[in-house]
Short mmCIF file of C-alpha atoms in Angstrom, two decimals:
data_model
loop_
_atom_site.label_atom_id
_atom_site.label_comp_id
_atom_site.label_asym_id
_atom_site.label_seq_id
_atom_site.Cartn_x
_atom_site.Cartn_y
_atom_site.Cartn_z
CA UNK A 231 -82.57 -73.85 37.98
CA UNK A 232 -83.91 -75.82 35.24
CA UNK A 233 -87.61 -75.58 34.36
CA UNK A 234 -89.30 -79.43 34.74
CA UNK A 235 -89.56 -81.46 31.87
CA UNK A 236 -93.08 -81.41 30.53
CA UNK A 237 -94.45 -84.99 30.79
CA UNK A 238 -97.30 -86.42 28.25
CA UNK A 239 -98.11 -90.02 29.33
CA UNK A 240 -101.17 -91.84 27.41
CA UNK A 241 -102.68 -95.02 29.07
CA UNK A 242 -102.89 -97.95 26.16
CA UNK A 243 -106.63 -97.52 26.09
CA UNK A 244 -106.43 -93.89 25.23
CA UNK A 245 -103.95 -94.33 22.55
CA UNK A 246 -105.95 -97.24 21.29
CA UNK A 247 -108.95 -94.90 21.68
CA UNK A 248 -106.70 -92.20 19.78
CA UNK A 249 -105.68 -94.36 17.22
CA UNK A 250 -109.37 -95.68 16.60
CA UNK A 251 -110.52 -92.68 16.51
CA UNK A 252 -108.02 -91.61 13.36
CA UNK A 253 -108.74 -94.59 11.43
CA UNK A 254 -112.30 -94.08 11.66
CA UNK A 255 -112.28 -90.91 10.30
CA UNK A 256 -109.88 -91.30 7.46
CA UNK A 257 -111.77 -94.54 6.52
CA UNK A 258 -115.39 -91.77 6.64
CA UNK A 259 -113.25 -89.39 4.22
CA UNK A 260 -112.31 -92.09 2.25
CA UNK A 261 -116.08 -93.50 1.58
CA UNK A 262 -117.17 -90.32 0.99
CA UNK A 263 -114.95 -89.01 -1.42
CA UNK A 264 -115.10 -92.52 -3.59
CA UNK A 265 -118.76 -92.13 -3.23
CA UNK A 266 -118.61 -88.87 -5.07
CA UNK A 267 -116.48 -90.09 -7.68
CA UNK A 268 -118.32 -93.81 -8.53
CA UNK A 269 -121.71 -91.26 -8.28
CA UNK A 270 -120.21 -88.78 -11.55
CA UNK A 271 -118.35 -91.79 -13.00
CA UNK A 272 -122.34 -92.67 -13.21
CA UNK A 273 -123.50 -90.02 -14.46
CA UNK A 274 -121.14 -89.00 -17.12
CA UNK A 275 -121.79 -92.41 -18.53
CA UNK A 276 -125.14 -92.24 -18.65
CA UNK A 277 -124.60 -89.33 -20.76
CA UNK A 278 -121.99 -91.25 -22.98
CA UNK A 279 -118.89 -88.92 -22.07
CA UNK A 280 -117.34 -91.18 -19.94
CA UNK A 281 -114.36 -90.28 -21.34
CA UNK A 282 -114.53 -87.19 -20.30
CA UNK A 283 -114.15 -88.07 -16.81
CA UNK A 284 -112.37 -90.66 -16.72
CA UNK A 285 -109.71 -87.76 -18.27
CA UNK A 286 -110.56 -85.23 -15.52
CA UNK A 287 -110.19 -87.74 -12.88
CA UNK A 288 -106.97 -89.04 -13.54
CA UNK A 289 -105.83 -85.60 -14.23
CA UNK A 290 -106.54 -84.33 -10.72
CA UNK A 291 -105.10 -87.73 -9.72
CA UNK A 292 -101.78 -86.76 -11.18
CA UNK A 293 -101.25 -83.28 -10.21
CA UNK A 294 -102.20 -84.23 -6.78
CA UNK A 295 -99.61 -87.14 -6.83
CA UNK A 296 -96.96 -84.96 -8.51
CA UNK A 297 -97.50 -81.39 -6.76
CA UNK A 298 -98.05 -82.97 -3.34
CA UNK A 299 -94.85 -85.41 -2.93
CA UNK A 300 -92.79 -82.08 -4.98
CA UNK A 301 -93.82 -79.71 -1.77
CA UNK A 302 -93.31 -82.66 0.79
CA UNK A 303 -89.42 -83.60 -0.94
CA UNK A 304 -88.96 -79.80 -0.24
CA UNK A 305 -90.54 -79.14 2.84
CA UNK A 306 -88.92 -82.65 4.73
CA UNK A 307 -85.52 -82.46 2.88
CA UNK A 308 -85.35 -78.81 4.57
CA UNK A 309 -86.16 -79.58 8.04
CA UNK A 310 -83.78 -82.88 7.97
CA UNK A 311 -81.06 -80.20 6.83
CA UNK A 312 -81.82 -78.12 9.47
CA UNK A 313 -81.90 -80.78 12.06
CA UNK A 314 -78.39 -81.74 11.01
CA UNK A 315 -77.00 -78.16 11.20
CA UNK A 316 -77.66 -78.18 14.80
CA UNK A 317 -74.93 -76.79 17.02
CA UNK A 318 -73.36 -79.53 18.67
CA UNK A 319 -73.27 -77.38 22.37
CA UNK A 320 -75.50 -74.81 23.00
CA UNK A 321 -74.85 -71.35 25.52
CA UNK A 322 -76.04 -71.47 29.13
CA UNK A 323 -78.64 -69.09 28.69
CA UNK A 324 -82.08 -68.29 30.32
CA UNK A 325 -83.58 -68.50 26.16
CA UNK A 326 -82.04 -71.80 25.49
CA UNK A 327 -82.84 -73.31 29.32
CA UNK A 328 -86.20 -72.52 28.62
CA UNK A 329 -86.14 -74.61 25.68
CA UNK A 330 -84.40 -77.15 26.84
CA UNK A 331 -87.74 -78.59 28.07
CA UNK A 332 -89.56 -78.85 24.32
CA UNK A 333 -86.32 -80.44 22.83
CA UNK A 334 -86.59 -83.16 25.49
CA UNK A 335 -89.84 -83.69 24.72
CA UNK A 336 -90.07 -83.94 20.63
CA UNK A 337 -86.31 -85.14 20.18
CA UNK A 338 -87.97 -89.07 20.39
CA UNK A 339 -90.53 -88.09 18.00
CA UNK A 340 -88.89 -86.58 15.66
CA UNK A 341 -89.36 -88.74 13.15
CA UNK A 342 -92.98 -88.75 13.73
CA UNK A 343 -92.88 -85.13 13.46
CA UNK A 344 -91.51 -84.83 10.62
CA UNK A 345 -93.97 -87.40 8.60
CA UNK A 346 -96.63 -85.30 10.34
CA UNK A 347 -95.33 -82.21 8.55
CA UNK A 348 -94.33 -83.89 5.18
CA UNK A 349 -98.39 -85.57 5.44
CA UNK A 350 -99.66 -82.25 5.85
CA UNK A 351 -97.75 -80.45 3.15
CA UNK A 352 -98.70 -83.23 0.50
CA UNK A 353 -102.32 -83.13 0.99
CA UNK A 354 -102.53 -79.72 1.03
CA UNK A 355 -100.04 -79.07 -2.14
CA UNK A 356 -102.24 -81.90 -3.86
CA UNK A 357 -105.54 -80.81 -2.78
CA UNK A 358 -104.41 -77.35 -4.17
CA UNK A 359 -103.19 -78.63 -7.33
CA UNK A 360 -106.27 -81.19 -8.43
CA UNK A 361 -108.76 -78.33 -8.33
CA UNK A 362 -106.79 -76.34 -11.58
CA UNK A 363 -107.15 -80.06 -13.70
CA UNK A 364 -108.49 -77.50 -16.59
CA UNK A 365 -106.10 -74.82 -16.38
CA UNK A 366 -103.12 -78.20 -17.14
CA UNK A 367 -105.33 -79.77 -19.43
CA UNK A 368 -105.82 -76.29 -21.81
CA UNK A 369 -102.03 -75.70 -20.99
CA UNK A 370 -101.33 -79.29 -22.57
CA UNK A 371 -104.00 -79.15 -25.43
CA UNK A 372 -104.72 -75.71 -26.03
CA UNK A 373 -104.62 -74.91 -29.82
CA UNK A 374 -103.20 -71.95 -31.58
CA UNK A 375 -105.30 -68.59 -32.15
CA UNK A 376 -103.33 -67.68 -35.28
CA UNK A 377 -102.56 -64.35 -34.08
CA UNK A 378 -99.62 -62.49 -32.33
CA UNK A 379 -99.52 -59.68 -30.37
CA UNK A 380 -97.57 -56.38 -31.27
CA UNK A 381 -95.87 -55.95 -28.25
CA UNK A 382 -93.96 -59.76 -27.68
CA UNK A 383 -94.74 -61.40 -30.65
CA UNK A 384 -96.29 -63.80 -28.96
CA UNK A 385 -99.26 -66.41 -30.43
CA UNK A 386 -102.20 -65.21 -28.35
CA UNK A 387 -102.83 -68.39 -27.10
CA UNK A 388 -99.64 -68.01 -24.75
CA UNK A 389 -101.41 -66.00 -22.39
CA UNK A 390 -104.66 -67.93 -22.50
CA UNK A 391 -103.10 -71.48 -21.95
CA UNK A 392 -99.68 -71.38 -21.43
CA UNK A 393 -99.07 -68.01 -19.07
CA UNK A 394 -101.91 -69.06 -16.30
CA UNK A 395 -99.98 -72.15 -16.04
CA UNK A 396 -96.69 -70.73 -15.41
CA UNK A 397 -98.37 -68.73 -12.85
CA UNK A 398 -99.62 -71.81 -10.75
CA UNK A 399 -95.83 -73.19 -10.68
CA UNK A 400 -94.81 -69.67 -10.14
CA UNK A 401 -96.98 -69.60 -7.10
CA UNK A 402 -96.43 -73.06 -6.14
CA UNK A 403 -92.51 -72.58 -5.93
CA UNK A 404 -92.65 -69.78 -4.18
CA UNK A 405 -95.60 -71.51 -1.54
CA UNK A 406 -92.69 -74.54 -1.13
CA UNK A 407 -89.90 -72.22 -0.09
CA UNK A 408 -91.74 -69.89 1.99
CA UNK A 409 -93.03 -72.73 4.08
CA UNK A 410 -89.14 -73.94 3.85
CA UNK A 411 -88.04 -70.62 5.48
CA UNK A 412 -90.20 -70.53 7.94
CA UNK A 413 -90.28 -73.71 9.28
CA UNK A 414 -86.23 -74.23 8.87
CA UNK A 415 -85.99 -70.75 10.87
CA UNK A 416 -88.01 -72.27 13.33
CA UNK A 417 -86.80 -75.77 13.91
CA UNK A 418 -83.29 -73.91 13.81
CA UNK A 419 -84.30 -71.44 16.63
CA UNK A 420 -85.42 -74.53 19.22
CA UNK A 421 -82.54 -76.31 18.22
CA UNK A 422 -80.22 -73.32 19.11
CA UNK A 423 -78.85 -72.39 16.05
CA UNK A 424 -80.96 -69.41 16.32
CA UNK A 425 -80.06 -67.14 19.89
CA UNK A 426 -82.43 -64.35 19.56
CA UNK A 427 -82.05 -63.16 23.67
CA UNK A 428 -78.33 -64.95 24.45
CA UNK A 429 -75.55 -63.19 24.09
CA UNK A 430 -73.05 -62.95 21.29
CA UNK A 431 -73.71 -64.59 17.95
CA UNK A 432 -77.42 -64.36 17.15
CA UNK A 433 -77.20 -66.88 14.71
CA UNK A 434 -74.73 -70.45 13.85
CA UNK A 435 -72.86 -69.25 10.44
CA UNK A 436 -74.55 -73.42 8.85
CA UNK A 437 -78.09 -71.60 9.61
CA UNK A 438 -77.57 -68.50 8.27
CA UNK A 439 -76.16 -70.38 5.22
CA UNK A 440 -78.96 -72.07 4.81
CA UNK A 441 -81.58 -69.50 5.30
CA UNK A 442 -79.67 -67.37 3.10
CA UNK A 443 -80.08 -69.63 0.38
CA UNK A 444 -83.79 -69.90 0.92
CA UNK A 445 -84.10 -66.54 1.03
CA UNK A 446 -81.89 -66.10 -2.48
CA UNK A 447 -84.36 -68.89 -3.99
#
C-alpha cells in the first residue's frame, strides 16, 4: 500500500504573513549593509583616500557578481541535467514507494527549488569571494621583486601575488563541483535514477555518466 501523500496547505494570511516577513528582513540586511558602506565611503573621504575605497568597493562588488552567478551557472545547470536524466518508469519497489510521496510533493515546485538553490549558492560563492578583494587586487597589480628562485625560475613575486590567487580558483572550482556531485547524486537518487535497496541495476547508465564526469572534473 502506498504511504499518504504529505499535504502542506498555507492559508493566504500566513503566506502573506510569510512573505512579509521575508521582505522585511531582506529590506533590514539591505539598510544595514548600505549603512556600513555610505559610513566608510565617509570616512575615507574625510581622510582624502576616497579613492581608495571607492577601488575596494567595487572590487568586492565584482568578484561577488562574477564568482557568485559562476557557482550558481554550475550548480543549476547540474541539477536541470539531472532532472532531465530521470528514468522515464521507475521499479515497484518498497525504496522508490517510499519516495513516491516527496516527488509528489516538490515536482510543482521545482522551479522554485531550484532558484532557491541557485540563490543560495550565489550569495554564498559571492560573499566568499568579496572578502579576498586584496589578494585580486595584488594578483592584478603586484609588481616584480627582480629576483628568481633556483628551483623554477620563477620571479618571486609569483608566489606572493600570483600563486595565492590560483589557489582561491583552485579552491573555488573544486567547491562548485563538489556541491555539483552531491546535490546531482541526490536529486538523481529521489528521482530514481539512483536504486540503492531495489533490486537489479543500482544505478540508470545517463546518471552514472554524469556523475562520472563530475567525479573526472
Amino acid at each position: 500500500m502506498r504511504p499518504p501523500v504529505p499535504n502542506i496547505m498555507l492559508s493566504r494570511r500566513a503566506k502573506a504573513a510569510l512573505w512579509t516577513a521575508g521582505i522585511l528582513i531582506v529590506l533590514i540586511i539591505a539598510l544595514v549593509q548600505t549603512t556600513g558602506v555610505y559610513i566608510n565611503y565617509l570616512w575615507f573621504s574625510s581622510l582624502h583616500f576616497r579613492g581608495v575605497y571607492t577601488t575596494i568597493f567595487w572590487t568586492r562588488l565584482t568578484l561577488f557578481l562574477i564568482f557568485g552567478i559562476v557557482m550558481a551557472l554550475i550548480i543549476g545547470s547540474n541539477l536541470v541535467v539531472a532532472y532531465l536524466l530521470r528514468p522515464p518508469c521507475r521499479p515497484m519497489s518498497a525504496e522508490q514507494q517510499n519516495l513516491e510521496p516527496y516527488r509528489v510533493l516538490l515536482e510543482p515546485r521545482r522551479w522554485l527549488i531550484l532558484v532557491g538553490v541557485c540563490v543560495i549558492a550565489l550569495l554564498s560563492a559571492g560573499l566568499s569571494a568579496q572578502g579576498n578583494w586584496a589578494t585580486w587586487q595584488l594578483f592584478l597589480h603586484g609588481g616584480s621583486f627582480g629576483a628568481t628562485d633556483p628551483q623554477f625560475h620563477r620571479d618571486i613575486s609569483f608566489y606572493a601575488w600570483d600563486y595565492p590567487a590560483y589557489r582561491l580558483l583552485l579552491g573555488f572550482g573544486f567547491s562548485a563541483i563538489l556541491f555539483s556531485l552531491v546535490l546531482s547524486a541526490g536529486v538523481h537518487y529521489l528521482l530514481g535514477a539512483i536504486r540503492l535497496q531495489t533490486p537489479g541495476p543500482k544505478i540508470t547508465f545517463s546518471a552514472r555518466r554524469h556523475l562520472t564526469v563530475l567525479v573526472f572534473v
